Structure formats: C-alpha cells, structure tokens
Amino acid sequence: MKLLTYKTADTEPRLGFIHNNQVIDMEDFGEISNFPLPSTMLELIDMGFELVEELNNMVAETELVFFEEIGYDLNEVTFLAPIPKPRKNIIGIGLNYTEHVAESARTLDTTGKLPQKPIIFSKPPTTVTATNTDIIKNTKLTSQLDWEVELAVVIGKKGKYVSKADAIDYVFGYTVINDVSARDCRREGQWIVSKGQDTFAPMGPYLVTKDEIENPHNLNLSLKVNGVEKQNSNTKFLLFNINDLIEDLSTIFTLEPGDIIATGTPSGVGAGRNPQEWLYDGDVIEATVEGIGTIVNTVKEI
C-alpha cells in the first residue's frame, strides 16, 4: 500500500492512500467500509502491520463509485511528510556504503577504515519537512550545505534484541529521506549540529508498506541537483543491511512503532567531489528511491 499524509485547502493534515491514481482518505474509507480507521500515520502503524492485508482486501472489494466520493486528484492535495512529526529522533546511519567511506576519508575527518559496527547518529523531529518545501540554509551557521539520498525504514512494532533472521518482521514500510548535512558544523566529531538543523530531513513522498517492496536490498537510489545527477547506486551495496541495523539498534535501545531509520547514503555527495560542491540559494534537489518515489526540495538561504 502506498500511504501518504496530505492536506487540502479545506482540511487539516489527513492520512490517505493511493488507489487508481487518486488520493483516498483513510478515515473516510473506514466510514464507507464500516471499519473504523485512523486519520494519522502513527495511529495506523500502532494498529499493526497485519491491518495492511485486511485493508488491501477491503479496497479490492469496494466498488469504484465509492472511491469517487472520497478521492482527490493528486494535484488537489498538498503532500506532507508521511510522518510529519516523529515521536522520537530519526536514527541516522553514517558511512554505510563502502565508496562513501572512501570519499569521506579524502575530504572529511574520517579514517577511511570500514566501520566494524554501524555508526549511529540522530536527527530531531524538527528536521522533518515534506517534498516541495524549502531546505533552510542558515548562512550564519554553514557555507557547506550538502545532500545525501537514503532509503528510510519505518518500524512497525516494538522490538528488543531482535535477531537478523526476524528483523524484517519488525518493518512497517519504507520512505525516502534526504539527509541534508552542513559539513562545517561538526563539533569535535559530533554530528548533531551538522545533521540536526530544521528542515534537514526532507521525507516522502509516500510511506510504502513492506509488502509492496519485494527486496529492499535491491533498490536503485539517486539524487539530482538542478537536473544534474550527483548520486546513483543501489541498496545492495549497503555495508550493514536492514537486518544488520535492526539487530544492532535493538540491542542498544528498544525500537518502537513509528521509529525511522535512515540507512545511509552512497557516494556522490558534494563533500566528496573534487572540487567540492555545495548547495546554494535556489538549488533544486531531487532524491529518488526505486519503488517509493521522488522528493523535490529547494534551498532557501536566510
């Protein structure tokens, strides 16, 4: 199922899903189906992944005329981030593609050695923004704004000490994140100022449930700046894959429904180029993950 959080000129943020190239309101669909359904993504995730199969069956059994009454054309809605305000910080994974490890060592203060365990950082909920919004570049803080396309994993149920073999059972779905980074804002090796500024986690456009993604470890991901491709790789090159990450993270702290894991970026970031490239006022960034979609954002300097 392709889920989204949206609003119209007449509504507050709402939960919807895509059917026949239309946005169908989830709560309204529940009313016509006589099956109470939530109006937010986090409430839906809390109901458990098992609900997704039931929803798919309900959709298949519903006549087209009913969808026409509760649907919107895509151009009638404003896309919000699938989870506009996560309950906790986004869990970020650093240096998780081999070539990105190498390029970071050339130009940043990293060693070039392949990590033996996942490198973990976080991004506050206030970093989250939607597609078709501005990425704010505070010129008093940074002159080295950079891009990082990533596959993000959304957790579907509580887990502690999860084994690799069972890890995907804890996944609800996937989305796209651009892990925007201010390279000159790291402090003594700590990344939160570099990674954690407002709008530094564009996310979306959809949350695609895991049943729609045959193999999350074979998805193309790419990024363009002003129409020029900068990153192009595949999740099969992850150093620590999703199963590895869920096992490791759940050993450290309890994973909970709605938690978001940004799995890392491949090579091609601005800091790794010769000469280095940065983002400036008006630059347009398109971040794409196969099977999920593309988020588009514009840099706005303040």
Coordinates of N, CA and C in Angstrom, one line a residue, residues 5-112:
T5 N 0.5 11.3 4.0 CA -0.1 12.3 4.8 C -0.3 13.5 3.9
Y6 N -1.5 14.1 3.9 CA -1.8 15.2 3.0 C -2.7 16.2 3.6
K7 N -2.9 17.3 3.0 CA -3.9 18.2 3.3 C -4.5 18.9 2.1
T8 N -5.6 19.4 2.2 CA -6.2 20.2 1.1 C -6.5 21.6 1.6
A9 N -7.0 22.5 0.8 CA -7.3 23.9 1.2 C -8.3 23.9 2.3
D10 N -9.1 22.8 2.4 CA -10.2 22.8 3.4 C -10.0 21.9 4.6
T11 N -8.8 21.2 4.6 CA -8.6 20.2 5.7 C -7.3 20.4 6.5
E12 N -7.3 19.9 7.7 CA -6.1 19.7 8.4 C -5.3 18.5 7.8
P13 N -4.1 18.2 8.3 CA -3.4 17.0 7.8 C -4.2 15.8 8.0
R14 N -4.2 14.9 6.9 CA -5.0 13.7 6.9 C -4.2 12.5 6.4
L15 N -4.6 11.3 6.8 CA -4.0 10.1 6.3 C -4.7 9.6 5.0
G16 N -3.9 9.3 4.0 CA -4.6 8.7 2.8 C -3.8 7.6 2.2
F17 N -4.3 7.0 1.1 CA -3.6 6.0 0.3 C -3.9 6.2 -1.1
I18 N -3.0 5.7 -2.0 CA -3.2 5.9 -3.4 C -3.9 4.7 -4.0
H19 N -5.0 5.0 -4.8 CA -5.8 3.9 -5.4 C -6.3 4.5 -6.8
N20 N -6.0 3.8 -7.8 CA -6.4 4.3 -9.2 C -5.9 5.7 -9.4
N21 N -4.6 6.0 -9.0 CA -4.0 7.3 -9.2 C -4.8 8.4 -8.5
Q22 N -5.5 8.1 -7.5 CA -6.2 9.1 -6.7 C -5.7 9.0 -5.2
V23 N -5.8 10.1 -4.5 CA -5.6 10.0 -3.0 C -7.0 9.7 -2.4
I24 N -7.0 8.6 -1.6 CA -8.2 8.2 -0.9 C -8.1 8.5 0.5
D25 N -9.0 9.2 1.2 CA -8.9 9.5 2.6 C -9.1 8.2 3.4
M26 N -8.2 7.9 4.3 CA -8.2 6.7 5.1 C -9.4 6.6 6.0
E27 N -9.6 7.7 6.8 CA -10.7 7.7 7.7 C -12.1 7.6 7.0
D28 N -12.2 8.4 5.9 CA -13.5 8.3 5.1 C -13.7 6.9 4.5
F29 N -12.6 6.3 4.1 CA -12.7 4.9 3.6 C -13.2 4.0 4.7
G30 N -12.7 4.2 5.9 CA -13.2 3.4 7.0 C -14.7 3.6 7.2
E31 N -15.2 4.8 7.0 CA -16.6 5.0 7.2 C -17.5 4.3 6.2
I32 N -17.1 4.3 4.9 CA -17.9 3.7 3.9 C -17.7 2.1 4.0
S33 N -16.7 1.7 4.7 CA -16.4 0.3 4.8 C -16.9 -0.3 6.1
N34 N -17.5 0.6 7.0 CA -18.0 0.2 8.3 C -16.8 -0.4 9.1
F35 N -15.6 0.2 9.0 CA -14.5 -0.3 9.7 C -13.7 0.9 10.1
P36 N -13.7 1.2 11.4 CA -13.1 2.5 11.9 C -11.6 2.5 11.6
L37 N -11.1 3.5 10.9 CA -9.7 3.7 10.5 C -9.2 5.0 11.0
P38 N -7.9 5.2 11.2 CA -7.4 6.4 11.8 C -7.2 7.5 10.8
S39 N -6.8 8.7 11.3 CA -6.6 9.8 10.4 C -5.1 10.3 10.4
T40 N -4.3 9.5 11.1 CA -2.8 9.8 11.1 C -2.0 8.6 10.9
M41 N -0.8 8.8 10.3 CA 0.1 7.6 10.0 C 0.5 6.9 11.3
L42 N 0.8 7.6 12.3 CA 1.3 6.9 13.5 C 0.2 6.1 14.1
E43 N -1.1 6.5 14.1 CA -2.2 5.7 14.6 C -2.3 4.5 13.8
L44 N -2.1 4.6 12.5 CA -2.3 3.4 11.6 C -1.1 2.4 11.9
I45 N 0.1 2.9 12.1 CA 1.2 2.0 12.4 C 1.0 1.3 13.7
D46 N 0.4 2.0 14.7 CA 0.1 1.5 16.0 C -0.9 0.3 15.9
M47 N -1.7 0.3 14.9 CA -2.7 -0.8 14.7 C -2.1 -2.1 14.3
G48 N -0.8 -2.0 13.8 CA -0.1 -3.3 13.4 C -0.1 -3.5 11.9
F49 N 1.0 -4.1 11.5 CA 1.1 -4.4 10.1 C 0.1 -5.3 9.5
E50 N -0.5 -6.2 10.4 CA -1.5 -7.2 10.0 C -2.7 -6.5 9.4
L51 N -2.9 -5.2 9.7 CA -4.1 -4.5 9.2 C -3.9 -4.3 7.7
V52 N -2.7 -4.2 7.2 CA -2.4 -3.8 5.8 C -3.1 -4.8 4.9
E53 N -3.0 -6.1 5.1 CA -3.6 -7.1 4.3 C -5.1 -7.0 4.3
E54 N -5.6 -6.7 5.5 CA -7.1 -6.5 5.5 C -7.5 -5.3 4.7
L55 N -6.7 -4.2 4.8 CA -7.0 -3.0 4.0 C -7.0 -3.3 2.5
N56 N -6.0 -4.0 2.1 CA -5.9 -4.4 0.7 C -7.1 -5.2 0.2
N57 N -7.6 -6.1 1.1 CA -8.8 -6.9 0.7 C -10.0 -6.0 0.7
M58 N -10.1 -5.1 1.6 CA -11.3 -4.1 1.6 C -11.3 -3.3 0.4
V59 N -10.1 -2.8 0.0 CA -10.0 -1.9 -1.2 C -10.4 -2.7 -2.4
A60 N -10.0 -4.0 -2.5 CA -10.3 -4.8 -3.7 C -11.8 -5.1 -3.8
E61 N -12.5 -5.1 -2.6 CA -13.9 -5.4 -2.6 C -14.8 -4.2 -2.7
T62 N -14.2 -3.0 -2.7 CA -15.0 -1.8 -2.7 C -15.3 -1.3 -4.2
E63 N -16.5 -1.0 -4.5 CA -16.8 -0.6 -5.9 C -16.2 0.8 -6.1
L64 N -15.9 1.0 -7.4 CA -15.3 2.3 -7.8 C -16.0 3.5 -7.5
V65 N -17.3 3.4 -7.5 CA -18.2 4.6 -7.3 C -18.0 5.2 -5.9
F66 N -17.7 4.3 -4.9 CA -17.5 4.8 -3.6 C -16.1 5.6 -3.4
F67 N -15.1 5.1 -4.2 CA -13.9 5.9 -4.1 C -14.0 7.3 -4.7
E68 N -14.9 7.4 -5.7 CA -15.0 8.7 -6.3 C -15.6 9.7 -5.3
E69 N -16.3 9.3 -4.3 CA -16.9 10.2 -3.4 C -15.9 10.7 -2.3
I70 N -14.8 9.9 -2.1 CA -13.9 10.2 -1.0 C -12.4 10.5 -1.6
G71 N -12.3 10.6 -2.9 CA -11.0 10.7 -3.5 C -10.6 12.1 -4.0
Y72 N -9.4 12.3 -4.1 CA -8.8 13.6 -4.6 C -7.9 13.3 -5.8
D73 N -7.8 14.1 -6.8 CA -6.8 14.0 -7.8 C -5.5 14.4 -7.1
L74 N -4.4 13.9 -7.6 CA -3.1 14.2 -6.9 C -2.8 15.7 -6.9
N75 N -3.2 16.4 -7.9 CA -2.9 17.9 -8.0 C -3.8 18.7 -7.1
E76 N -4.7 18.0 -6.4 CA -5.6 18.7 -5.5 C -5.1 18.8 -4.1
V77 N -4.1 18.0 -3.8 CA -3.6 17.9 -2.4 C -2.2 18.4 -2.3
T78 N -1.9 18.8 -1.0 CA -0.5 19.1 -0.7 C 0.1 17.9 0.1
F79 N 1.2 17.4 -0.4 CA 1.9 16.3 0.2 C 2.6 16.8 1.5
L80 N 2.4 16.2 2.6 CA 3.2 16.4 3.8 C 4.2 15.2 4.0
A81 N 5.1 15.3 4.9 CA 6.0 14.2 5.2 C 5.1 13.0 5.7
P82 N 5.4 11.8 5.3 CA 4.5 10.7 5.7 C 4.2 10.7 7.2
I83 N 5.3 10.9 8.0 CA 5.2 11.1 9.5 C 5.6 12.5 9.7
P84 N 4.7 13.5 9.7 CA 5.2 14.9 9.8 C 5.9 15.3 11.1
K85 N 5.6 14.6 12.2 CA 6.3 14.8 13.4 C 6.6 13.5 14.1
P86 N 7.7 12.9 13.9 CA 8.1 11.6 14.5 C 8.0 11.8 16.1
R87 N 7.7 10.7 16.7 CA 7.7 10.7 18.2 C 9.1 10.9 18.8
K88 N 10.1 10.4 18.1 CA 11.5 10.4 18.5 C 12.4 10.9 17.4
N89 N 13.7 11.1 17.8 CA 14.6 11.4 16.7 C 14.7 10.4 15.7
I90 N 15.0 10.8 14.4 CA 15.3 9.9 13.4 C 16.6 9.3 13.7
I91 N 16.8 8.0 13.5 CA 18.0 7.3 13.7 C 18.8 7.3 12.4
G92 N 20.0 7.9 12.4 CA 20.8 8.0 11.2 C 21.9 7.0 11.2
I93 N 22.3 6.5 10.1 CA 23.5 5.6 10.0 C 24.5 6.3 9.1
G94 N 25.7 6.4 9.6 CA 26.8 7.1 8.9 C 27.7 6.1 8.2
L95 N 28.3 6.5 7.1 CA 29.3 5.7 6.4 C 28.9 4.3 6.2
N96 N 27.8 4.1 5.5 CA 27.2 2.8 5.4 C 27.3 2.2 3.9
Y97 N 28.0 2.9 3.1 CA 28.3 2.4 1.7 C 29.8 2.5 1.6
T98 N 30.4 1.5 1.1 CA 31.9 1.4 1.0 C 32.5 2.6 0.3
E99 N 31.9 3.0 -0.9 CA 32.5 4.1 -1.6 C 32.4 5.4 -0.9
H100 N 31.3 5.6 -0.1 CA 31.1 6.8 0.6 C 32.1 6.9 1.8
V101 N 32.5 5.7 2.3 CA 33.6 5.7 3.3 C 34.8 6.3 2.8
A102 N 35.1 5.8 1.5 CA 36.4 6.3 0.9 C 36.4 7.8 0.5
E103 N 35.2 8.2 0.0 CA 35.2 9.7 -0.4 C 35.2 10.6 0.9
S104 N 34.6 10.1 1.9 CA 34.6 10.9 3.2 C 36.0 11.0 3.8
A105 N 36.8 9.9 3.6 CA 38.2 10.0 4.1 C 39.0 10.9 3.4
R106 N 38.7 11.1 2.1 CA 39.5 12.1 1.3 C 39.3 13.5 1.7
T107 N 38.1 13.9 2.2 CA 37.8 15.3 2.3 C 37.3 15.7 3.7
L108 N 36.9 14.7 4.5 CA 36.4 14.9 5.8 C 37.3 14.3 6.9
D109 N 37.0 14.5 8.1 CA 37.9 13.9 9.2 C 37.5 12.5 9.6
T110 N 37.3 11.6 8.6 CA 37.1 10.2 8.9 C 38.3 9.4 8.4
T111 N 38.4 8.2 9.0 CA 39.7 7.4 8.8 C 39.8 6.7 7.5
G112 N 38.7 6.4 6.9 CA 38.8 5.6 5.7 C 38.7 4.1 5.9

